[in-house]
Amino acid sequence: MANAAKSPIQPFTINGRLGGVRLCQFFNNSADLLHGHKNWIDTYFVPKMKANPNAWVDIYGHTSRLGSDAANATLSQKRLDKVEAYIKLKHSGINVNIRGPKGEEDAASFNIEQKDNDGYWRAVLIRWFGVPLDIPTPDYPEEKPPFHLPPAPKGCWLITGVDTFGLPVHGPVSAGKIDLTLRNDQGEEWIIHAYGGGVGAEIRVDGKEAALGAEKVAVSAASTVKEVYAAAKEFGKEHIIDILRTAAMKFGDSQNVSDTIKAAKITGPSGTTGGVLLGTKWAANLTIGQIVAARSFTIGNAELQMIAGGGEIGLIVFGGLADGPSRPWGYYQSLGLGTLKLGGGVGGTLYRITSWKKLPPQTWDTN
C-alpha cells in the first residue's frame, strides 16, 4: 500500500475544491521528474487538459530549506522548466500563464526551520483554471533515489577495476589485454585499454590436493620471487626489473593509501580498491591526460588463492624509466570468492595503452 504522506502526487485545494497538484518528493538537489510524476501527467492530467483546450495552468517551482537562497532559487527554476518541458512533450498546445520559481519561499512562509529537507517542499505546483477540472490524484508509492557510485575525495583518483584477459601468469611469460578502471573526484569513471607482456611464476594446487598444499605454497614462495626476478633479467625488460625493485619501496606506502580509502567509505560495489598517486601525494589533482601521457604502464602483482577466498595486490607505475621518479603510480587490492584452488603467483607486465574513454554514469535503482 502506498504511503499517502510520501506520495509524489499531493492534491492542492482552493476554497474546498481541487485546484491543483503538487509534484513533490523530488530527489535532493535534483530536477528530474519521478516515475509517479510522469505517470500522473500521462494518465490523468494531459487527457483532461486536451479535453478542455480553453483551460490554462500556472506552474511554480519550490525547494526545501536546505541550501542557500540563491541555490534554491536556481533549483526551483530548473524543476519548473523540467516539468513544463515534459508536459509540453505530451501536450504541446497547453496554455501556460504564469511560471514562478519560488525557491524556499513556500516552506519559509509556513515557518519551516532552516535546513529542513522534507520532500513535501521539494516540489512543483501545477494550478489549473478556466473550467472545474476534477483530475484524479491517486496515491503513488514512495520512490527512493538511485544509488550512484560515490566520487573519489577531492583531487584524488580511485582504482576500481583491474581486469585482465588472455594468457595469465604461467611459467616465465605472461601476455594479454588489460582494462584498468579509474574514478575521479567528479564521479567520472574512465577505462584504460592496454596490451602487454611480461614475466612471472606461480604455484598452483588444485582439487583434492588443495587441502595438502599449504606447506608447498609457503616453502615455494621465496624461490618463486627469485625465479621471477631471474626471468625478468633474461627476458630483458628493464621496466619490469624497475617495477619489481620499486615495489619494495612503494608497497610500504600502499597500506597508508588502503587505510585512507577504507576510512573514507567511498568504495562502490566492486572487489577492487586502490588509488593513483604522484610521489607520496594522493590528492595530486591529476588529469586523465597526465595519467596516460606516457602511453604505457607496468604492473607488478602478487596473488594468493586459499580455497574459499582469494586476493591480489598490485603496483602500477605509469610510464617507463625515462619518465623519471615523478611519474604517477597506483596501488590496488582485489578480493574474490575462491575457486577451490590453493596457490599463489607473482609477476611483472609491461602494458602499452591503446585507448581510454569516459564511461557512462552507473546507477542502481533502489526502488
mmCIF file of C-alpha atoms in Angstrom:
data_model
loop_
_atom_site.group_PDB
_atom_site.id
_atom_site.type_symbol
_atom_site.label_atom_id
_atom_site.label_comp_id
_atom_site.label_asym_id
_atom_site.label_seq_id
_atom_site.Cartn_x
_atom_site.Cartn_y
_atom_site.Cartn_z
ATOM 1 C CA MET A 1 0.000 0.000 0.000
ATOM 2 C CA ALA A 2 1.294 3.473 -0.881
ATOM 3 C CA ASN A 3 2.275 5.842 1.933
ATOM 4 C CA ALA A 4 -0.002 8.859 1.293
ATOM 5 C CA ALA A 5 2.343 11.247 3.113
ATOM 6 C CA LYS A 6 5.259 10.184 0.896
ATOM 7 C CA SER A 7 3.295 10.002 -2.341
ATOM 8 C CA PRO A 8 4.908 12.170 -5.048
ATOM 9 C CA ILE A 9 1.426 13.372 -6.038
ATOM 10 C CA GLN A 10 -0.347 15.600 -3.476
ATOM 11 C CA PRO A 11 -3.708 17.339 -4.230
ATOM 12 C CA PHE A 12 -3.909 21.131 -3.816
ATOM 13 C CA THR A 13 -7.322 22.543 -2.849
ATOM 14 C CA ILE A 14 -8.675 26.082 -3.320
ATOM 15 C CA ASN A 15 -11.830 27.033 -1.374
ATOM 16 C CA GLY A 16 -12.605 23.399 -0.750
ATOM 17 C CA ARG A 17 -12.266 22.168 -4.303
ATOM 18 C CA LEU A 18 -9.368 20.603 -6.153
ATOM 19 C CA GLY A 19 -7.495 23.323 -7.971
ATOM 20 C CA GLY A 20 -4.047 21.902 -8.496
ATOM 21 C CA VAL A 21 -1.475 19.313 -7.573
ATOM 22 C CA ARG A 22 1.974 19.248 -6.002
ATOM 23 C CA LEU A 23 4.510 17.101 -7.793
ATOM 24 C CA CYS A 24 6.681 16.611 -4.705
ATOM 25 C CA GLN A 25 9.392 14.365 -3.282
ATOM 26 C CA PHE A 26 11.908 15.439 -5.940
ATOM 27 C CA PHE A 27 15.239 13.874 -5.052
ATOM 28 C CA ASN A 28 17.614 16.142 -3.177
ATOM 29 C CA ASN A 29 19.289 18.716 -5.444
ATOM 30 C CA SER A 30 17.598 17.165 -8.497
ATOM 31 C CA ALA A 31 15.149 18.486 -11.087
ATOM 32 C CA ASP A 32 14.406 15.100 -12.670
ATOM 33 C CA LEU A 33 10.764 14.027 -12.601
ATOM 34 C CA LEU A 34 9.936 10.869 -10.650
ATOM 35 C CA HIS A 35 8.144 7.889 -12.192
ATOM 36 C CA GLY A 36 4.982 8.899 -10.310
ATOM 37 C CA HIS A 37 5.127 12.454 -11.676
ATOM 38 C CA LYS A 38 5.323 11.213 -15.254
ATOM 39 C CA ASN A 39 2.635 8.591 -14.800
ATOM 40 C CA TRP A 40 0.183 11.094 -13.321
ATOM 41 C CA ILE A 41 0.838 13.611 -16.094
ATOM 42 C CA ASP A 42 0.436 10.939 -18.800
ATOM 43 C CA THR A 43 -2.564 9.137 -17.300
ATOM 44 C CA TYR A 44 -4.677 11.841 -15.648
ATOM 45 C CA PHE A 45 -3.502 15.398 -16.341
ATOM 46 C CA VAL A 46 -2.811 15.553 -20.072
ATOM 47 C CA PRO A 47 -6.037 13.775 -21.184
ATOM 48 C CA LYS A 48 -8.160 16.210 -19.122
ATOM 49 C CA MET A 49 -6.317 19.257 -20.419
ATOM 50 C CA LYS A 50 -6.627 18.102 -24.024
ATOM 51 C CA ALA A 51 -10.357 17.668 -23.487
ATOM 52 C CA ASN A 52 -10.587 21.290 -22.219
ATOM 53 C CA PRO A 53 -8.493 23.403 -24.628
ATOM 54 C CA ASN A 54 -9.596 26.712 -23.066
ATOM 55 C CA ALA A 55 -8.118 25.823 -19.668
ATOM 56 C CA TRP A 56 -4.744 27.184 -18.587
ATOM 57 C CA VAL A 57 -2.196 26.452 -15.913
ATOM 58 C CA ASP A 58 0.241 28.236 -13.621
ATOM 59 C CA ILE A 59 3.451 26.411 -12.670
ATOM 60 C CA TYR A 60 5.544 27.167 -9.564
ATOM 61 C CA GLY A 61 8.871 25.625 -8.649
ATOM 62 C CA HIS A 62 9.754 25.014 -4.970
ATOM 63 C CA THR A 63 12.572 23.693 -2.791
ATOM 64 C CA SER A 64 13.119 22.707 0.806
ATOM 65 C CA ARG A 65 15.062 24.999 3.151
ATOM 66 C CA LEU A 66 18.292 23.035 2.774
ATOM 67 C CA GLY A 67 20.920 25.086 0.941
ATOM 68 C CA SER A 68 21.370 28.772 0.189
ATOM 69 C CA ASP A 69 18.648 31.109 -1.075
ATOM 70 C CA ALA A 70 20.454 31.602 -4.382
ATOM 71 C CA ALA A 71 20.983 27.880 -4.976
ATOM 72 C CA ASN A 72 17.381 27.101 -4.125
ATOM 73 C CA ALA A 73 16.084 29.822 -6.460
ATOM 74 C CA THR A 74 18.092 28.263 -9.290
ATOM 75 C CA LEU A 75 16.965 24.746 -8.409
ATOM 76 C CA SER A 76 13.291 25.742 -8.303
ATOM 77 C CA GLN A 77 13.642 27.248 -11.782
ATOM 78 C CA LYS A 78 15.178 24.007 -13.082
ATOM 79 C CA ARG A 79 12.358 21.939 -11.603
ATOM 80 C CA LEU A 80 9.754 24.240 -13.110
ATOM 81 C CA ASP A 81 11.457 24.077 -16.521
ATOM 82 C CA LYS A 82 11.706 20.276 -16.454
ATOM 83 C CA VAL A 83 8.035 19.827 -15.547
ATOM 84 C CA GLU A 84 6.853 22.304 -18.190
ATOM 85 C CA ALA A 85 9.033 20.647 -20.823
ATOM 86 C CA TYR A 86 7.640 17.205 -20.014
ATOM 87 C CA ILE A 87 4.020 18.416 -20.081
ATOM 88 C CA LYS A 88 4.562 20.139 -23.439
ATOM 89 C CA LEU A 89 6.195 16.972 -24.764
ATOM 90 C CA LYS A 90 2.843 15.273 -24.146
ATOM 91 C CA HIS A 91 0.578 18.253 -24.899
ATOM 92 C CA SER A 92 2.320 20.914 -26.970
ATOM 93 C CA GLY A 93 -0.755 23.151 -27.132
ATOM 94 C CA ILE A 94 -1.264 23.603 -23.383
ATOM 95 C CA ASN A 95 -1.629 27.210 -22.193
ATOM 96 C CA VAL A 96 0.893 28.144 -19.504
ATOM 97 C CA ASN A 97 0.055 31.520 -17.959
ATOM 98 C CA ILE A 98 2.456 32.019 -15.027
ATOM 99 C CA ARG A 99 5.866 30.461 -14.420
ATOM 100 C CA GLY A 100 7.072 31.166 -10.902
ATOM 101 C CA PRO A 101 10.373 29.901 -9.451
ATOM 102 C CA LYS A 102 9.799 30.365 -5.716
ATOM 103 C CA GLY A 103 12.915 28.768 -4.211
ATOM 104 C CA GLU A 104 12.343 28.044 -0.492
ATOM 105 C CA GLU A 105 9.765 30.845 -0.171
ATOM 106 C CA ASP A 106 6.797 28.475 0.266
ATOM 107 C CA ALA A 107 8.466 26.469 3.051
ATOM 108 C CA ALA A 108 9.601 29.635 4.815
ATOM 109 C CA SER A 109 6.040 31.044 4.772
ATOM 110 C CA PHE A 110 4.988 28.051 6.893
ATOM 111 C CA ASN A 111 7.829 28.740 9.358
ATOM 112 C CA ILE A 112 9.680 25.590 8.351
ATOM 113 C CA GLU A 113 13.090 25.559 10.038
ATOM 114 C CA GLN A 114 16.233 26.364 8.103
ATOM 115 C CA LYS A 115 17.969 23.229 6.737
ATOM 116 C CA ASP A 116 14.725 21.237 6.853
ATOM 117 C CA ASN A 117 14.753 18.930 3.840
ATOM 118 C CA ASP A 118 11.298 17.346 3.861
ATOM 119 C CA GLY A 119 10.322 16.055 0.423
ATOM 120 C CA TYR A 120 6.957 17.800 0.533
ATOM 121 C CA TRP A 121 8.706 21.113 -0.124
ATOM 122 C CA ARG A 122 10.894 19.747 -2.930
ATOM 123 C CA ALA A 123 8.092 20.228 -5.410
ATOM 124 C CA VAL A 124 6.483 21.804 -8.451
ATOM 125 C CA LEU A 125 2.926 23.119 -8.011
ATOM 126 C CA ILE A 126 0.579 22.990 -11.000
ATOM 127 C CA ARG A 127 -2.649 25.047 -10.723
ATOM 128 C CA TRP A 128 -5.363 24.887 -13.399
ATOM 129 C CA PHE A 129 -8.037 27.438 -14.296
ATOM 130 C CA GLY A 130 -10.812 28.012 -16.796
ATOM 131 C CA VAL A 131 -13.003 25.010 -16.081
ATOM 132 C CA PRO A 132 -13.692 22.988 -12.910
ATOM 133 C CA LEU A 133 -11.420 20.092 -13.672
ATOM 134 C CA ASP A 134 -11.774 17.149 -11.333
ATOM 135 C CA ILE A 135 -8.483 15.406 -12.070
ATOM 136 C CA PRO A 136 -7.822 12.239 -10.018
ATOM 137 C CA THR A 137 -4.805 12.373 -7.691
ATOM 138 C CA PRO A 138 -4.236 8.784 -6.523
ATOM 139 C CA ASP A 139 -1.549 7.913 -4.004
ATOM 140 C CA TYR A 140 1.660 6.687 -5.580
ATOM 141 C CA PRO A 141 4.346 4.617 -3.846
ATOM 142 C CA GLU A 142 7.305 6.373 -2.285
ATOM 143 C CA GLU A 143 10.347 6.497 -4.544
ATOM 144 C CA LYS A 144 13.944 6.358 -3.400
ATOM 145 C CA PRO A 145 16.916 7.873 -5.225
ATOM 146 C CA PRO A 146 19.073 5.506 -7.270
ATOM 147 C CA PHE A 147 22.436 4.538 -5.862
ATOM 148 C CA HIS A 148 25.279 6.402 -7.517
ATOM 149 C CA LEU A 149 28.867 5.328 -7.184
ATOM 150 C CA PRO A 150 30.457 7.918 -4.881
ATOM 151 C CA PRO A 151 33.299 10.072 -6.227
ATOM 152 C CA ALA A 152 36.883 9.944 -5.064
ATOM 153 C CA PRO A 153 37.979 12.536 -2.479
ATOM 154 C CA LYS A 154 38.861 15.985 -3.805
ATOM 155 C CA GLY A 155 41.895 15.894 -6.088
ATOM 156 C CA CYS A 156 42.151 12.087 -5.973
ATOM 157 C CA TRP A 157 41.709 9.099 -8.276
ATOM 158 C CA LEU A 158 40.441 5.663 -7.252
ATOM 159 C CA ILE A 159 41.332 2.398 -8.957
ATOM 160 C CA THR A 160 38.043 0.452 -9.128
ATOM 161 C CA GLY A 161 38.820 -2.314 -11.597
ATOM 162 C CA VAL A 162 41.812 -4.272 -12.899
ATOM 163 C CA ASP A 163 40.560 -6.883 -15.377
ATOM 164 C CA THR A 164 42.976 -8.989 -17.403
ATOM 165 C CA PHE A 165 42.172 -11.140 -20.422
ATOM 166 C CA GLY A 166 44.338 -13.576 -22.357
ATOM 167 C CA LEU A 167 47.266 -15.540 -21.003
ATOM 168 C CA PRO A 168 47.671 -15.445 -17.208
ATOM 169 C CA VAL A 169 50.993 -15.844 -15.479
ATOM 170 C CA HIS A 170 52.302 -19.311 -16.381
ATOM 171 C CA GLY A 171 55.947 -20.157 -16.271
ATOM 172 C CA PRO A 172 58.241 -17.284 -17.167
ATOM 173 C CA VAL A 173 55.966 -15.430 -19.603
ATOM 174 C CA SER A 174 52.602 -13.674 -19.363
ATOM 175 C CA ALA A 175 50.772 -11.798 -22.115
ATOM 176 C CA GLY A 176 47.339 -10.390 -22.787
ATOM 177 C CA LYS A 177 44.932 -7.474 -22.561
ATOM 178 C CA ILE A 178 44.003 -5.387 -19.538
ATOM 179 C CA ASP A 179 41.171 -2.978 -18.733
ATOM 180 C CA LEU A 180 42.057 -0.551 -15.953
ATOM 181 C CA THR A 181 39.111 1.398 -14.474
ATOM 182 C CA LEU A 182 39.621 4.671 -12.573
ATOM 183 C CA ARG A 183 37.192 7.074 -10.856
ATOM 184 C CA ASN A 184 37.903 10.774 -10.147
ATOM 185 C CA ASP A 185 36.554 13.331 -7.687
ATOM 186 C CA GLN A 186 33.758 14.264 -10.122
ATOM 187 C CA GLY A 187 32.405 10.709 -10.016
ATOM 188 C CA GLU A 188 33.554 10.119 -13.610
ATOM 189 C CA GLU A 189 34.754 6.622 -14.414
ATOM 190 C CA TRP A 190 37.424 6.128 -17.059
ATOM 191 C CA ILE A 191 38.560 2.865 -18.611
ATOM 192 C CA ILE A 192 42.059 2.413 -19.996
ATOM 193 C CA HIS A 193 42.620 -0.383 -22.540
ATOM 194 C CA ALA A 194 46.099 -1.821 -22.964
ATOM 195 C CA TYR A 195 48.009 -4.833 -24.272
ATOM 196 C CA GLY A 196 51.251 -6.172 -22.890
ATOM 197 C CA GLY A 197 53.605 -8.957 -21.935
ATOM 198 C CA GLY A 198 55.958 -9.768 -19.112
ATOM 199 C CA VAL A 199 57.322 -12.405 -16.806
ATOM 200 C CA GLY A 200 56.018 -14.286 -13.819
ATOM 201 C CA ALA A 201 55.830 -17.530 -11.924
ATOM 202 C CA GLU A 202 53.154 -19.304 -9.961
ATOM 203 C CA ILE A 203 52.396 -22.272 -7.746
ATOM 204 C CA ARG A 204 49.010 -23.986 -8.088
ATOM 205 C CA VAL A 205 47.467 -26.866 -6.171
ATOM 206 C CA ASP A 206 44.028 -27.871 -7.442
ATOM 207 C CA GLY A 207 41.126 -30.089 -6.429
ATOM 208 C CA LYS A 208 41.752 -32.798 -3.856
ATOM 209 C CA GLU A 209 45.393 -31.773 -3.457
ATOM 210 C CA ALA A 210 44.383 -28.325 -2.210
ATOM 211 C CA ALA A 211 43.955 -29.405 1.403
ATOM 212 C CA LEU A 212 47.527 -30.683 1.480
ATOM 213 C CA GLY A 213 49.124 -27.850 -0.460
ATOM 214 C CA ALA A 214 49.594 -25.065 2.102
ATOM 215 C CA GLU A 215 53.108 -26.122 3.064
ATOM 216 C CA LYS A 216 54.096 -26.437 -0.578
ATOM 217 C CA VAL A 217 52.996 -22.875 -1.284
ATOM 218 C CA ALA A 218 54.749 -21.481 1.773
ATOM 219 C CA VAL A 219 58.046 -23.241 1.012
ATOM 220 C CA SER A 220 57.983 -22.207 -2.640
ATOM 221 C CA ALA A 221 57.135 -18.522 -2.171
ATOM 222 C CA ALA A 222 60.702 -17.252 -1.755
ATOM 223 C CA SER A 223 62.034 -19.285 -4.671
ATOM 224 C CA THR A 224 59.134 -18.078 -6.825
ATOM 225 C CA VAL A 225 60.103 -14.425 -6.317
ATOM 226 C CA LYS A 226 63.703 -15.232 -7.203
ATOM 227 C CA GLU A 227 62.525 -17.086 -10.304
ATOM 228 C CA VAL A 228 60.517 -14.081 -11.500
ATOM 229 C CA TYR A 229 63.428 -11.717 -10.949
ATOM 230 C CA ALA A 230 65.816 -14.014 -12.802
ATOM 231 C CA ALA A 231 63.355 -14.475 -15.650
ATOM 232 C CA ALA A 232 62.911 -10.729 -15.909
ATOM 233 C CA LYS A 233 66.659 -10.253 -16.347
ATOM 234 C CA GLU A 234 66.799 -12.923 -19.015
ATOM 235 C CA PHE A 235 63.707 -11.508 -20.699
ATOM 236 C CA GLY A 236 65.431 -8.130 -20.933
ATOM 237 C CA LYS A 237 62.579 -5.970 -19.669
ATOM 238 C CA GLU A 238 64.191 -3.072 -17.810
ATOM 239 C CA HIS A 239 60.795 -1.680 -16.975
ATOM 240 C CA ILE A 240 59.818 -4.921 -15.243
ATOM 241 C CA ILE A 241 63.079 -5.030 -13.325
ATOM 242 C CA ASP A 242 62.355 -1.456 -12.247
ATOM 243 C CA ILE A 243 58.823 -2.269 -11.131
ATOM 244 C CA LEU A 244 59.981 -5.203 -9.025
ATOM 245 C CA ARG A 245 62.688 -3.086 -7.406
ATOM 246 C CA THR A 246 60.316 -0.181 -6.828
ATOM 247 C CA ALA A 247 57.694 -2.438 -5.284
ATOM 248 C CA ALA A 248 59.702 -2.863 -2.093
ATOM 249 C CA MET A 249 59.552 0.912 -1.510
ATOM 250 C CA LYS A 250 56.088 1.677 -2.869
ATOM 251 C CA PHE A 251 54.314 -1.150 -1.070
ATOM 252 C CA GLY A 252 55.478 0.485 2.146
ATOM 253 C CA ASP A 253 53.210 3.427 1.260
ATOM 254 C CA SER A 254 50.370 1.282 -0.060
ATOM 255 C CA GLN A 255 48.922 0.386 3.329
ATOM 256 C CA ASN A 256 48.505 4.084 4.130
ATOM 257 C CA VAL A 257 46.645 4.520 0.849
ATOM 258 C CA SER A 258 44.489 1.482 1.568
ATOM 259 C CA ASP A 259 43.654 2.649 5.087
ATOM 260 C CA THR A 260 42.738 6.125 3.816
ATOM 261 C CA ILE A 261 40.422 4.702 1.159
ATOM 262 C CA LYS A 262 38.700 2.417 3.661
ATOM 263 C CA ALA A 263 38.303 5.214 6.228
ATOM 264 C CA ALA A 264 36.673 7.463 3.597
ATOM 265 C CA LYS A 265 34.000 4.775 2.944
ATOM 266 C CA ILE A 266 33.871 5.677 -0.731
ATOM 267 C CA THR A 267 34.241 2.292 -2.355
ATOM 268 C CA GLY A 268 31.366 1.113 -4.517
ATOM 269 C CA PRO A 269 30.121 -2.413 -5.269
ATOM 270 C CA SER A 270 33.476 -3.598 -6.563
ATOM 271 C CA GLY A 271 36.012 -6.155 -5.442
ATOM 272 C CA THR A 272 38.895 -3.856 -6.349
ATOM 273 C CA THR A 273 40.044 -0.780 -4.445
ATOM 274 C CA GLY A 274 43.110 1.386 -4.744
ATOM 275 C CA GLY A 275 44.396 4.819 -5.591
ATOM 276 C CA VAL A 276 46.583 6.717 -8.069
ATOM 277 C CA LEU A 277 49.344 8.849 -6.554
ATOM 278 C CA LEU A 278 52.079 11.235 -7.614
ATOM 279 C CA GLY A 279 55.095 10.716 -5.399
ATOM 280 C CA THR A 280 53.630 10.314 -1.922
ATOM 281 C CA LYS A 281 50.625 12.540 -2.642
ATOM 282 C CA TRP A 282 47.192 11.042 -3.286
ATOM 283 C CA ALA A 283 45.336 14.357 -3.744
ATOM 284 C CA ALA A 284 47.619 15.304 -6.653
ATOM 285 C CA ASN A 285 44.867 16.809 -8.898
ATOM 286 C CA LEU A 286 45.965 14.660 -11.820
ATOM 287 C CA THR A 287 44.022 14.710 -15.082
ATOM 288 C CA ILE A 288 43.351 11.600 -17.130
ATOM 289 C CA GLY A 289 45.680 13.076 -19.744
ATOM 290 C CA GLN A 290 48.542 13.235 -17.249
ATOM 291 C CA ILE A 291 47.927 9.659 -16.115
ATOM 292 C CA VAL A 292 48.066 8.207 -19.642
ATOM 293 C CA ALA A 293 50.622 10.687 -21.029
ATOM 294 C CA ALA A 294 53.413 8.090 -21.347
ATOM 295 C CA ARG A 295 51.036 5.682 -23.158
ATOM 296 C CA SER A 296 52.346 2.798 -21.074
ATOM 297 C CA PHE A 297 52.336 1.356 -17.576
ATOM 298 C CA THR A 298 53.855 -1.597 -15.755
ATOM 299 C CA ILE A 299 52.143 -3.782 -13.174
ATOM 300 C CA GLY A 300 53.861 -5.828 -10.509
ATOM 301 C CA ASN A 301 51.403 -8.090 -8.744
ATOM 302 C CA ALA A 302 51.132 -10.898 -6.232
ATOM 303 C CA GLU A 303 48.200 -13.304 -5.985
ATOM 304 C CA LEU A 304 47.087 -15.783 -3.334
ATOM 305 C CA GLN A 305 44.192 -18.270 -3.540
ATOM 306 C CA MET A 306 43.124 -20.011 -0.333
ATOM 307 C CA ILE A 307 40.294 -22.362 -1.454
ATOM 308 C CA ALA A 308 37.326 -20.393 -0.038
ATOM 309 C CA GLY A 309 38.644 -16.978 -0.985
ATOM 310 C CA GLY A 310 41.463 -15.266 -2.775
ATOM 311 C CA GLY A 311 43.034 -11.956 -3.442
ATOM 312 C CA GLU A 312 45.597 -9.970 -5.370
ATOM 313 C CA ILE A 313 47.670 -6.913 -4.639
ATOM 314 C CA GLY A 314 49.332 -4.923 -7.337
ATOM 315 C CA LEU A 315 51.512 -1.930 -8.026
ATOM 316 C CA ILE A 316 51.060 0.140 -11.198
ATOM 317 C CA VAL A 317 53.691 2.562 -12.454
ATOM 318 C CA PHE A 318 52.666 4.744 -15.385
ATOM 319 C CA GLY A 319 55.438 5.398 -17.888
ATOM 320 C CA GLY A 320 58.938 3.997 -18.123
ATOM 321 C CA LEU A 321 62.365 4.615 -16.658
ATOM 322 C CA ALA A 322 62.921 7.630 -18.913
ATOM 323 C CA ASP A 323 59.925 9.372 -17.331
ATOM 324 C CA GLY A 324 61.750 9.774 -14.035
ATOM 325 C CA PRO A 325 60.609 9.418 -10.431
ATOM 326 C CA SER A 326 57.729 11.912 -10.756
ATOM 327 C CA ARG A 327 55.564 9.574 -12.833
ATOM 328 C CA PRO A 328 52.108 8.642 -11.462
ATOM 329 C CA TRP A 329 51.780 5.273 -9.780
ATOM 330 C CA GLY A 330 48.992 3.322 -8.176
ATOM 331 C CA TYR A 331 48.239 0.573 -5.722
ATOM 332 C CA TYR A 332 45.288 -1.811 -5.795
ATOM 333 C CA GLN A 333 43.938 -4.825 -3.973
ATOM 334 C CA SER A 334 41.272 -7.238 -5.194
ATOM 335 C CA LEU A 335 39.273 -9.796 -3.242
ATOM 336 C CA GLY A 336 37.015 -12.526 -4.549
ATOM 337 C CA LEU A 337 35.434 -15.905 -3.964
ATOM 338 C CA GLY A 338 37.744 -18.883 -4.083
ATOM 339 C CA THR A 339 37.956 -21.417 -6.898
ATOM 340 C CA LEU A 340 38.826 -24.485 -4.821
ATOM 341 C CA LYS A 341 42.461 -23.754 -5.546
ATOM 342 C CA LEU A 342 45.389 -23.194 -3.281
ATOM 343 C CA GLY A 343 48.302 -21.312 -4.674
ATOM 344 C CA GLY A 344 49.964 -18.054 -5.457
ATOM 345 C CA GLY A 345 51.926 -16.162 -8.040
ATOM 346 C CA VAL A 346 53.951 -13.051 -8.655
ATOM 347 C CA GLY A 347 54.757 -11.272 -11.869
ATOM 348 C CA GLY A 348 55.538 -8.105 -13.757
ATOM 349 C CA THR A 349 53.940 -6.999 -17.021
ATOM 350 C CA LEU A 350 54.602 -4.029 -19.287
ATOM 351 C CA TYR A 351 51.473 -2.690 -20.996
ATOM 352 C CA ARG A 352 51.098 -0.361 -23.955
ATOM 353 C CA ILE A 353 47.988 1.852 -23.730
ATOM 354 C CA THR A 354 45.846 1.598 -26.854
ATOM 355 C CA SER A 355 42.863 3.753 -25.871
ATOM 356 C CA TRP A 356 40.948 5.313 -22.992
ATOM 357 C CA LYS A 357 37.438 6.709 -22.625
ATOM 358 C CA LYS A 358 34.944 8.012 -20.074
ATOM 359 C CA LEU A 359 32.239 5.531 -19.126
ATOM 360 C CA PRO A 360 28.553 6.483 -18.882
ATOM 361 C CA PRO A 361 27.325 7.088 -15.310
ATOM 362 C CA GLN A 362 26.362 3.933 -13.421
ATOM 363 C CA THR A 363 23.345 3.828 -11.123
ATOM 364 C CA TRP A 364 21.397 1.114 -9.335
ATOM 365 C CA ASP A 365 17.656 1.630 -8.865
ATOM 366 C CA THR A 366 16.856 1.151 -5.179
ATOM 367 C CA ASN A 367 13.052 1.183 -5.563
#
